[in-house]
Amino acid sequence: GAGVSQSPRYKVTKRGQDVALRCDPISGHVSLYWYRQALGQGPEFLTYFNYEAQQDKSGLPNDRFSAERPEGSISTLTIQRTEQRDSAMYRCASSLPRPGSTDTQYFGPGTRLTVL
Amino acid sequence: SQQGEEDPQALSIQEGENATMNCSYKTSINNLQWYRQNSGRGLVHLILIRSNEREKHSGRLRVTLDTSKKSSSLLITASRAADTASYFCATPNSGGSNYKLTFGKGTLLTVNP
């Protein structure tokens, strides 16, 4: 079946603009995660949803970053007033949690954000 | 902060050779996972090994886990050019936030044809 999809794949924006990054998880997956990956580094956790509830946003760097998943499926990560340091690959993942186990997170292709 | 650290940072081998990558971590874990990242593609989950397992196989992949040394290794046998990628180890946080994966910086593997 279809995997996790993200759009756009590439986004170039000017400093100060707002951007919205979209994630469409695997159908039926109730858990959704956002990570950010700088060049030469591993992904770093941003936030986590269980259905539509944002359970953990401890990784969001500041209040310019927000995420929502209003219907428990598609999620949007929004960055307001972008800064050059926001440039990175933003990755979304989803999983189908089972009681008592750590489930495999399936990652999308990512959105490469460049802030000029 | 990074939980896992892969070693070496980069590895270049010839097709057909075996490739070994290592991962060290700092805190107690209940499992450790390996991911592969190809150029232009997403992260692909390769294998998960639980803390009560010492070795696990999947095709040409062999993963070991030594919880006393807080280390894991990923062995790729009979490598192919298509194995060229970055390989990351990842560990979930302990306690109630085990969904939060912490990744290392990765090992860049180049398999030369």
PDB file of C-alpha atoms in Angstrom:
ATOM      1  CA  GLY A   1       0.000   0.000   0.000  1.00  0.00           C
ATOM      2  CA  ALA A   2       0.934   3.658  -0.100  1.00  0.00           C
ATOM      3  CA  GLY A   3       3.549   4.874   2.329  1.00  0.00           C
ATOM      4  CA  VAL A   4       3.809   8.150   4.177  1.00  0.00           C
ATOM      5  CA  SER A   5       3.675  11.081   1.804  1.00  0.00           C
ATOM      6  CA  GLN A   6       4.826  14.623   2.395  1.00  0.00           C
ATOM      7  CA  SER A   7       4.365  17.810   0.439  1.00  0.00           C
ATOM      8  CA  PRO A   8       5.933  19.835  -0.841  1.00  0.00           C
ATOM      9  CA  ARG A   9       9.144  17.853  -1.344  1.00  0.00           C
ATOM     10  CA  TYR A  10      11.113  21.094  -1.617  1.00  0.00           C
ATOM     11  CA  LYS A  11      10.259  24.521  -0.295  1.00  0.00           C
ATOM     12  CA  VAL A  12      12.305  27.674  -0.732  1.00  0.00           C
ATOM     13  CA  THR A  13      11.086  30.707   1.132  1.00  0.00           C
ATOM     14  CA  LYS A  14      12.306  34.101   2.206  1.00  0.00           C
ATOM     15  CA  ARG A  15      13.111  34.915   5.783  1.00  0.00           C
ATOM     16  CA  GLY A  16      10.040  36.149   7.625  1.00  0.00           C
ATOM     17  CA  GLN A  17       7.523  34.176   5.572  1.00  0.00           C
ATOM     18  CA  ASP A  18       5.278  31.479   7.039  1.00  0.00           C
ATOM     19  CA  VAL A  19       5.416  27.931   5.678  1.00  0.00           C
ATOM     20  CA  ALA A  20       3.103  24.945   6.060  1.00  0.00           C
ATOM     21  CA  LEU A  21       4.389  21.423   5.572  1.00  0.00           C
ATOM     22  CA  ARG A  22       1.955  18.585   5.037  1.00  0.00           C
ATOM     23  CA  CYS A  23       2.123  14.945   6.056  1.00  0.00           C
ATOM     24  CA  ASP A  24      -0.249  12.213   4.928  1.00  0.00           C
ATOM     25  CA  PRO A  25       0.359   9.111   7.073  1.00  0.00           C
ATOM     26  CA  ILE A  26      -0.201   5.496   6.146  1.00  0.00           C
ATOM     27  CA  SER A  27      -3.914   4.766   6.172  1.00  0.00           C
ATOM     28  CA  GLY A  28      -5.020   3.490   9.549  1.00  0.00           C
ATOM     29  CA  HIS A  29      -1.921   4.587  11.438  1.00  0.00           C
ATOM     30  CA  VAL A  30      -3.003   6.404  14.556  1.00  0.00           C
ATOM     31  CA  SER A  31       0.383   7.729  15.647  1.00  0.00           C
ATOM     32  CA  LEU A  32       2.156  10.490  13.759  1.00  0.00           C
ATOM     33  CA  TYR A  33       5.540  12.062  14.418  1.00  0.00           C
ATOM     34  CA  TRP A  34       7.484  15.032  13.110  1.00  0.00           C
ATOM     35  CA  TYR A  35      11.278  15.117  13.098  1.00  0.00           C
ATOM     36  CA  ARG A  36      13.820  17.628  11.833  1.00  0.00           C
ATOM     37  CA  GLN A  37      17.114  16.609  10.293  1.00  0.00           C
ATOM     38  CA  ALA A  38      20.027  18.955   9.779  1.00  0.00           C
ATOM     39  CA  LEU A  39      22.662  18.139   7.185  1.00  0.00           C
ATOM     40  CA  GLY A  40      25.042  15.469   8.431  1.00  0.00           C
ATOM     41  CA  GLN A  41      22.942  14.720  11.496  1.00  0.00           C
ATOM     42  CA  GLY A  42      20.315  12.215  12.477  1.00  0.00           C
ATOM     43  CA  PRO A  43      16.663  13.210  12.792  1.00  0.00           C
ATOM     44  CA  GLU A  44      15.589  14.994  15.963  1.00  0.00           C
ATOM     45  CA  PHE A  45      12.125  14.618  17.451  1.00  0.00           C
ATOM     46  CA  LEU A  46       9.762  17.574  17.227  1.00  0.00           C
ATOM     47  CA  THR A  47       6.260  16.425  18.150  1.00  0.00           C
ATOM     48  CA  TYR A  48       3.919  13.426  18.384  1.00  0.00           C
ATOM     49  CA  PHE A  49       0.203  12.876  17.811  1.00  0.00           C
ATOM     50  CA  ASN A  50      -2.030  10.049  18.887  1.00  0.00           C
ATOM     51  CA  TYR A  51      -5.108  10.344  16.694  1.00  0.00           C
ATOM     52  CA  GLU A  52      -5.851  14.078  16.718  1.00  0.00           C
ATOM     53  CA  ALA A  53      -4.335  14.730  20.133  1.00  0.00           C
ATOM     54  CA  GLN A  54      -0.903  16.295  20.301  1.00  0.00           C
ATOM     55  CA  GLN A  55       0.623  14.215  23.057  1.00  0.00           C
ATOM     56  CA  ASP A  56       4.112  15.637  23.091  1.00  0.00           C
ATOM     57  CA  LYS A  57       5.479  18.851  21.625  1.00  0.00           C
ATOM     58  CA  SER A  58       8.610  18.987  23.709  1.00  0.00           C
ATOM     59  CA  GLY A  59      10.885  18.979  20.666  1.00  0.00           C
ATOM     60  CA  LEU A  60       9.428  22.059  19.007  1.00  0.00           C
ATOM     61  CA  PRO A  61      12.275  24.611  19.190  1.00  0.00           C
ATOM     62  CA  ASN A  62      10.166  27.698  19.927  1.00  0.00           C
ATOM     63  CA  ASP A  63       6.676  29.129  19.612  1.00  0.00           C
ATOM     64  CA  ARG A  64       7.098  29.870  15.916  1.00  0.00           C
ATOM     65  CA  PHE A  65       6.624  26.140  15.353  1.00  0.00           C
ATOM     66  CA  SER A  66       3.216  24.521  15.648  1.00  0.00           C
ATOM     67  CA  ALA A  67       1.542  21.371  14.413  1.00  0.00           C
ATOM     68  CA  GLU A  68      -1.978  20.100  14.101  1.00  0.00           C
ATOM     69  CA  ARG A  69      -3.813  16.973  13.076  1.00  0.00           C
ATOM     70  CA  PRO A  70      -7.456  18.030  13.311  1.00  0.00           C
ATOM     71  CA  GLU A  71      -9.109  14.850  12.022  1.00  0.00           C
ATOM     72  CA  GLY A  72      -6.560  12.343  13.175  1.00  0.00           C
ATOM     73  CA  SER A  73      -5.127  11.759   9.721  1.00  0.00           C
ATOM     74  CA  ILE A  74      -3.300  14.469   7.752  1.00  0.00           C
ATOM     75  CA  SER A  75      -0.994  16.686   9.777  1.00  0.00           C
ATOM     76  CA  THR A  76       0.417  20.135   9.104  1.00  0.00           C
ATOM     77  CA  LEU A  77       3.600  21.544  10.589  1.00  0.00           C
ATOM     78  CA  THR A  78       3.622  25.331  10.426  1.00  0.00           C
ATOM     79  CA  ILE A  79       6.622  27.559  10.882  1.00  0.00           C
ATOM     80  CA  GLN A  80       5.873  31.239  11.287  1.00  0.00           C
ATOM     81  CA  ARG A  81       8.278  34.055  10.519  1.00  0.00           C
ATOM     82  CA  THR A  82      10.886  31.665   9.170  1.00  0.00           C
ATOM     83  CA  GLU A  83      14.554  32.199   9.905  1.00  0.00           C
ATOM     84  CA  GLN A  84      17.616  30.886   8.102  1.00  0.00           C
ATOM     85  CA  ARG A  85      18.340  28.508  10.969  1.00  0.00           C
ATOM     86  CA  ASP A  86      15.033  26.762  10.216  1.00  0.00           C
ATOM     87  CA  SER A  87      16.526  25.375   7.005  1.00  0.00           C
ATOM     88  CA  ALA A  88      16.539  21.587   7.287  1.00  0.00           C
ATOM     89  CA  MET A  89      14.831  18.403   6.151  1.00  0.00           C
ATOM     90  CA  TYR A  90      11.505  17.954   7.929  1.00  0.00           C
ATOM     91  CA  ARG A  91      10.437  14.340   8.213  1.00  0.00           C
ATOM     92  CA  CYS A  92       7.109  12.847   9.127  1.00  0.00           C
ATOM     93  CA  ALA A  93       6.550   9.296  10.329  1.00  0.00           C
ATOM     94  CA  SER A  94       3.559   7.211  11.303  1.00  0.00           C
ATOM     95  CA  SER A  95       2.989   3.998  13.182  1.00  0.00           C
ATOM     96  CA  LEU A  96       0.241   1.643  14.271  1.00  0.00           C
ATOM     97  CA  PRO A  97       0.814   1.202  17.984  1.00  0.00           C
ATOM     98  CA  ARG A  98       0.174  -2.089  19.662  1.00  0.00           C
ATOM     99  CA  PRO A  99      -0.168  -2.446  23.438  1.00  0.00           C
ATOM    100  CA  GLY A 100       3.109  -3.107  25.201  1.00  0.00           C
ATOM    101  CA  SER A 101       5.389  -2.656  22.220  1.00  0.00           C
ATOM    102  CA  THR A 102       7.447  -0.029  20.503  1.00  0.00           C
ATOM    103  CA  ASP A 103       6.195   0.105  16.981  1.00  0.00           C
ATOM    104  CA  THR A 104       8.108   0.643  13.811  1.00  0.00           C
ATOM    105  CA  GLN A 105       7.912   4.212  12.615  1.00  0.00           C
ATOM    106  CA  TYR A 106       7.525   4.512   8.850  1.00  0.00           C
ATOM    107  CA  PHE A 107       9.058   7.671   7.485  1.00  0.00           C
ATOM    108  CA  GLY A 108       8.058   9.788   4.540  1.00  0.00           C
ATOM    109  CA  PRO A 109      10.486  11.254   1.982  1.00  0.00           C
ATOM    110  CA  GLY A 110      10.701  14.549   3.839  1.00  0.00           C
ATOM    111  CA  THR A 111      10.352  18.199   2.899  1.00  0.00           C
ATOM    112  CA  ARG A 112      13.603  20.040   2.268  1.00  0.00           C
ATOM    113  CA  LEU A 113      13.081  23.597   3.558  1.00  0.00           C
ATOM    114  CA  THR A 114      15.479  26.347   2.550  1.00  0.00           C
ATOM    115  CA  VAL A 115      15.070  29.794   4.063  1.00  0.00           C
ATOM    116  CA  LEU A 116      16.906  32.521   2.175  1.00  0.00           C
TER     117      LEU A 116
ATOM    118  CA  SER B   1      21.419  15.490  22.658  1.00  0.00           C
ATOM    119  CA  GLN B   2      22.331  12.429  20.657  1.00  0.00           C
ATOM    120  CA  GLN B   3      21.753   9.117  22.379  1.00  0.00           C
ATOM    121  CA  GLY B   4      23.435   6.884  19.851  1.00  0.00           C
ATOM    122  CA  GLU B   5      26.753   7.474  18.173  1.00  0.00           C
ATOM    123  CA  GLU B   6      27.667   5.506  15.090  1.00  0.00           C
ATOM    124  CA  ASP B   7      31.185   4.506  14.234  1.00  0.00           C
ATOM    125  CA  PRO B   8      32.799   4.948  11.788  1.00  0.00           C
ATOM    126  CA  GLN B   9      31.380   8.186  10.405  1.00  0.00           C
ATOM    127  CA  ALA B  10      32.181   7.000   6.880  1.00  0.00           C
ATOM    128  CA  LEU B  11      33.061   3.643   5.359  1.00  0.00           C
ATOM    129  CA  SER B  12      34.071   2.816   1.795  1.00  0.00           C
ATOM    130  CA  ILE B  13      34.250  -0.784   0.595  1.00  0.00           C
ATOM    131  CA  GLN B  14      34.195  -2.817  -2.603  1.00  0.00           C
ATOM    132  CA  GLU B  15      31.138  -4.683  -3.779  1.00  0.00           C
ATOM    133  CA  GLY B  16      31.039  -8.167  -2.287  1.00  0.00           C
ATOM    134  CA  GLU B  17      32.845  -7.205   0.903  1.00  0.00           C
ATOM    135  CA  ASN B  18      31.196  -7.108   4.297  1.00  0.00           C
ATOM    136  CA  ALA B  19      30.463  -3.816   6.061  1.00  0.00           C
ATOM    137  CA  THR B  20      30.326  -3.415   9.825  1.00  0.00           C
ATOM    138  CA  MET B  21      28.953  -0.362  11.581  1.00  0.00           C
ATOM    139  CA  ASN B  22      28.832   0.204  15.306  1.00  0.00           C
ATOM    140  CA  CYS B  23      26.543   2.167  17.570  1.00  0.00           C
ATOM    141  CA  SER B  24      27.091   3.163  21.178  1.00  0.00           C
ATOM    142  CA  TYR B  25      24.411   4.582  23.422  1.00  0.00           C
ATOM    143  CA  LYS B  26      24.282   6.086  26.867  1.00  0.00           C
ATOM    144  CA  THR B  27      21.172   5.121  28.797  1.00  0.00           C
ATOM    145  CA  SER B  28      19.199   1.930  29.367  1.00  0.00           C
ATOM    146  CA  ILE B  29      17.076   0.857  26.437  1.00  0.00           C
ATOM    147  CA  ASN B  30      14.364  -1.677  25.765  1.00  0.00           C
ATOM    148  CA  ASN B  31      15.199  -1.911  22.082  1.00  0.00           C
ATOM    149  CA  LEU B  32      17.510  -0.516  19.417  1.00  0.00           C
ATOM    150  CA  GLN B  33      16.641   0.053  15.787  1.00  0.00           C
ATOM    151  CA  TRP B  34      18.648   0.501  12.611  1.00  0.00           C
ATOM    152  CA  TYR B  35      17.497   2.682   9.721  1.00  0.00           C
ATOM    153  CA  ARG B  36      18.874   3.299   6.238  1.00  0.00           C
ATOM    154  CA  GLN B  37      18.671   6.598   4.374  1.00  0.00           C
ATOM    155  CA  ASN B  38      19.335   6.623   0.650  1.00  0.00           C
ATOM    156  CA  SER B  39      20.062   9.828  -1.184  1.00  0.00           C
ATOM    157  CA  GLY B  40      16.782  11.507  -2.028  1.00  0.00           C
ATOM    158  CA  ARG B  41      14.675   8.976  -0.148  1.00  0.00           C
ATOM    159  CA  GLY B  42      13.165   8.668   3.279  1.00  0.00           C
ATOM    160  CA  LEU B  43      14.404   6.705   6.222  1.00  0.00           C
ATOM    161  CA  VAL B  44      13.731   3.003   5.893  1.00  0.00           C
ATOM    162  CA  HIS B  45      13.445   0.791   8.957  1.00  0.00           C
ATOM    163  CA  LEU B  46      15.816  -2.170   8.687  1.00  0.00           C
ATOM    164  CA  ILE B  47      15.665  -4.122  11.907  1.00  0.00           C
ATOM    165  CA  LEU B  48      14.731  -3.872  15.575  1.00  0.00           C
ATOM    166  CA  ILE B  49      16.529  -5.782  18.312  1.00  0.00           C
ATOM    167  CA  ARG B  50      15.102  -5.977  21.824  1.00  0.00           C
ATOM    168  CA  SER B  51      17.166  -5.647  24.973  1.00  0.00           C
ATOM    169  CA  ASN B  52      16.769  -9.337  25.785  1.00  0.00           C
ATOM    170  CA  GLU B  53      18.122 -10.378  22.384  1.00  0.00           C
ATOM    171  CA  ARG B  54      21.811 -10.667  21.557  1.00  0.00           C
ATOM    172  CA  GLU B  55      21.689 -11.234  17.824  1.00  0.00           C
ATOM    173  CA  LYS B  56      19.170 -10.931  15.054  1.00  0.00           C
ATOM    174  CA  HIS B  57      19.278 -11.668  11.331  1.00  0.00           C
ATOM    175  CA  SER B  58      17.319 -10.330   8.396  1.00  0.00           C
ATOM    176  CA  GLY B  59      18.507 -11.365   4.954  1.00  0.00           C
ATOM    177  CA  ARG B  60      22.056 -10.055   4.527  1.00  0.00           C
ATOM    178  CA  LEU B  61      21.794  -8.044   7.749  1.00  0.00           C
ATOM    179  CA  ARG B  62      23.052  -9.198  11.110  1.00  0.00           C
ATOM    180  CA  VAL B  63      22.599  -7.067  14.218  1.00  0.00           C
ATOM    181  CA  THR B  64      24.149  -7.685  17.600  1.00  0.00           C
ATOM    182  CA  LEU B  65      23.391  -5.995  20.888  1.00  0.00           C
ATOM    183  CA  ASP B  66      25.594  -5.919  23.990  1.00  0.00           C
ATOM    184  CA  THR B  67      23.676  -4.184  26.755  1.00  0.00           C
ATOM    185  CA  SER B  68      26.611  -4.480  29.171  1.00  0.00           C
ATOM    186  CA  LYS B  69      28.741  -2.381  26.821  1.00  0.00           C
ATOM    187  CA  LYS B  70      25.794  -0.295  25.600  1.00  0.00           C
ATOM    188  CA  SER B  71      26.689  -1.033  22.015  1.00  0.00           C
ATOM    189  CA  SER B  72      25.255  -2.561  18.873  1.00  0.00           C
ATOM    190  CA  SER B  73      26.700  -3.521  15.516  1.00  0.00           C
ATOM    191  CA  LEU B  74      25.166  -3.833  12.074  1.00  0.00           C
ATOM    192  CA  LEU B  75      26.839  -6.207   9.637  1.00  0.00           C
ATOM    193  CA  ILE B  76      25.924  -6.181   5.958  1.00  0.00           C
ATOM    194  CA  THR B  77      27.284  -9.237   4.178  1.00  0.00           C
ATOM    195  CA  ALA B  78      28.120  -9.492   0.482  1.00  0.00           C
ATOM    196  CA  SER B  79      27.538  -5.774  -0.024  1.00  0.00           C
ATOM    197  CA  ARG B  80      26.071  -4.355  -3.219  1.00  0.00           C
ATOM    198  CA  ALA B  81      26.308  -0.922  -4.794  1.00  0.00           C
ATOM    199  CA  ALA B  82      22.637  -0.434  -3.860  1.00  0.00           C
ATOM    200  CA  ASP B  83      23.612  -0.656  -0.177  1.00  0.00           C
ATOM    201  CA  THR B  84      25.276   2.752  -0.506  1.00  0.00           C
ATOM    202  CA  ALA B  85      23.442   4.896   2.029  1.00  0.00           C
ATOM    203  CA  SER B  86      23.639   6.428   5.476  1.00  0.00           C
ATOM    204  CA  TYR B  87      22.853   4.058   8.327  1.00  0.00           C
ATOM    205  CA  PHE B  88      21.465   5.274  11.640  1.00  0.00           C
ATOM    206  CA  CYS B  89      20.852   3.586  14.938  1.00  0.00           C
ATOM    207  CA  ALA B  90      17.913   4.826  16.977  1.00  0.00           C
ATOM    208  CA  THR B  91      16.695   4.186  20.481  1.00  0.00           C
ATOM    209  CA  PRO B  92      13.336   5.019  22.015  1.00  0.00           C
ATOM    210  CA  ASN B  93      13.186   7.030  25.208  1.00  0.00           C
ATOM    211  CA  SER B  94      12.538   5.012  28.298  1.00  0.00           C
ATOM    212  CA  GLY B  95       9.398   5.257  30.352  1.00  0.00           C
ATOM    213  CA  GLY B  96       6.220   6.732  28.971  1.00  0.00           C
ATOM    214  CA  SER B  97       7.777   8.461  25.990  1.00  0.00           C
ATOM    215  CA  ASN B  98       9.074   5.389  24.194  1.00  0.00           C
ATOM    216  CA  TYR B  99       7.654   6.721  20.941  1.00  0.00           C
ATOM    217  CA  LYS B 100      10.387   9.359  20.874  1.00  0.00           C
ATOM    218  CA  LEU B 101      13.254   7.966  18.828  1.00  0.00           C
ATOM    219  CA  THR B 102      16.717   9.401  19.348  1.00  0.00           C
ATOM    220  CA  PHE B 103      19.033   8.937  16.382  1.00  0.00           C
ATOM    221  CA  GLY B 104      22.780   8.974  16.080  1.00  0.00           C
ATOM    222  CA  LYS B 105      24.636  10.982  13.438  1.00  0.00           C
ATOM    223  CA  GLY B 106      24.897   8.016  11.119  1.00  0.00           C
ATOM    224  CA  THR B 107      27.525   6.112   9.162  1.00  0.00           C
ATOM    225  CA  LEU B 108      27.869   6.931   5.479  1.00  0.00           C
ATOM    226  CA  LEU B 109      28.529   3.671   3.632  1.00  0.00           C
ATOM    227  CA  THR B 110      29.820   3.744   0.077  1.00  0.00           C
ATOM    228  CA  VAL B 111      29.936   0.460  -1.820  1.00  0.00           C
ATOM    229  CA  ASN B 112      32.072   0.740  -4.929  1.00  0.00           C
ATOM    230  CA  PRO B 113      31.148  -1.453  -7.906  1.00  0.00           C
TER     231      PRO B 113
END
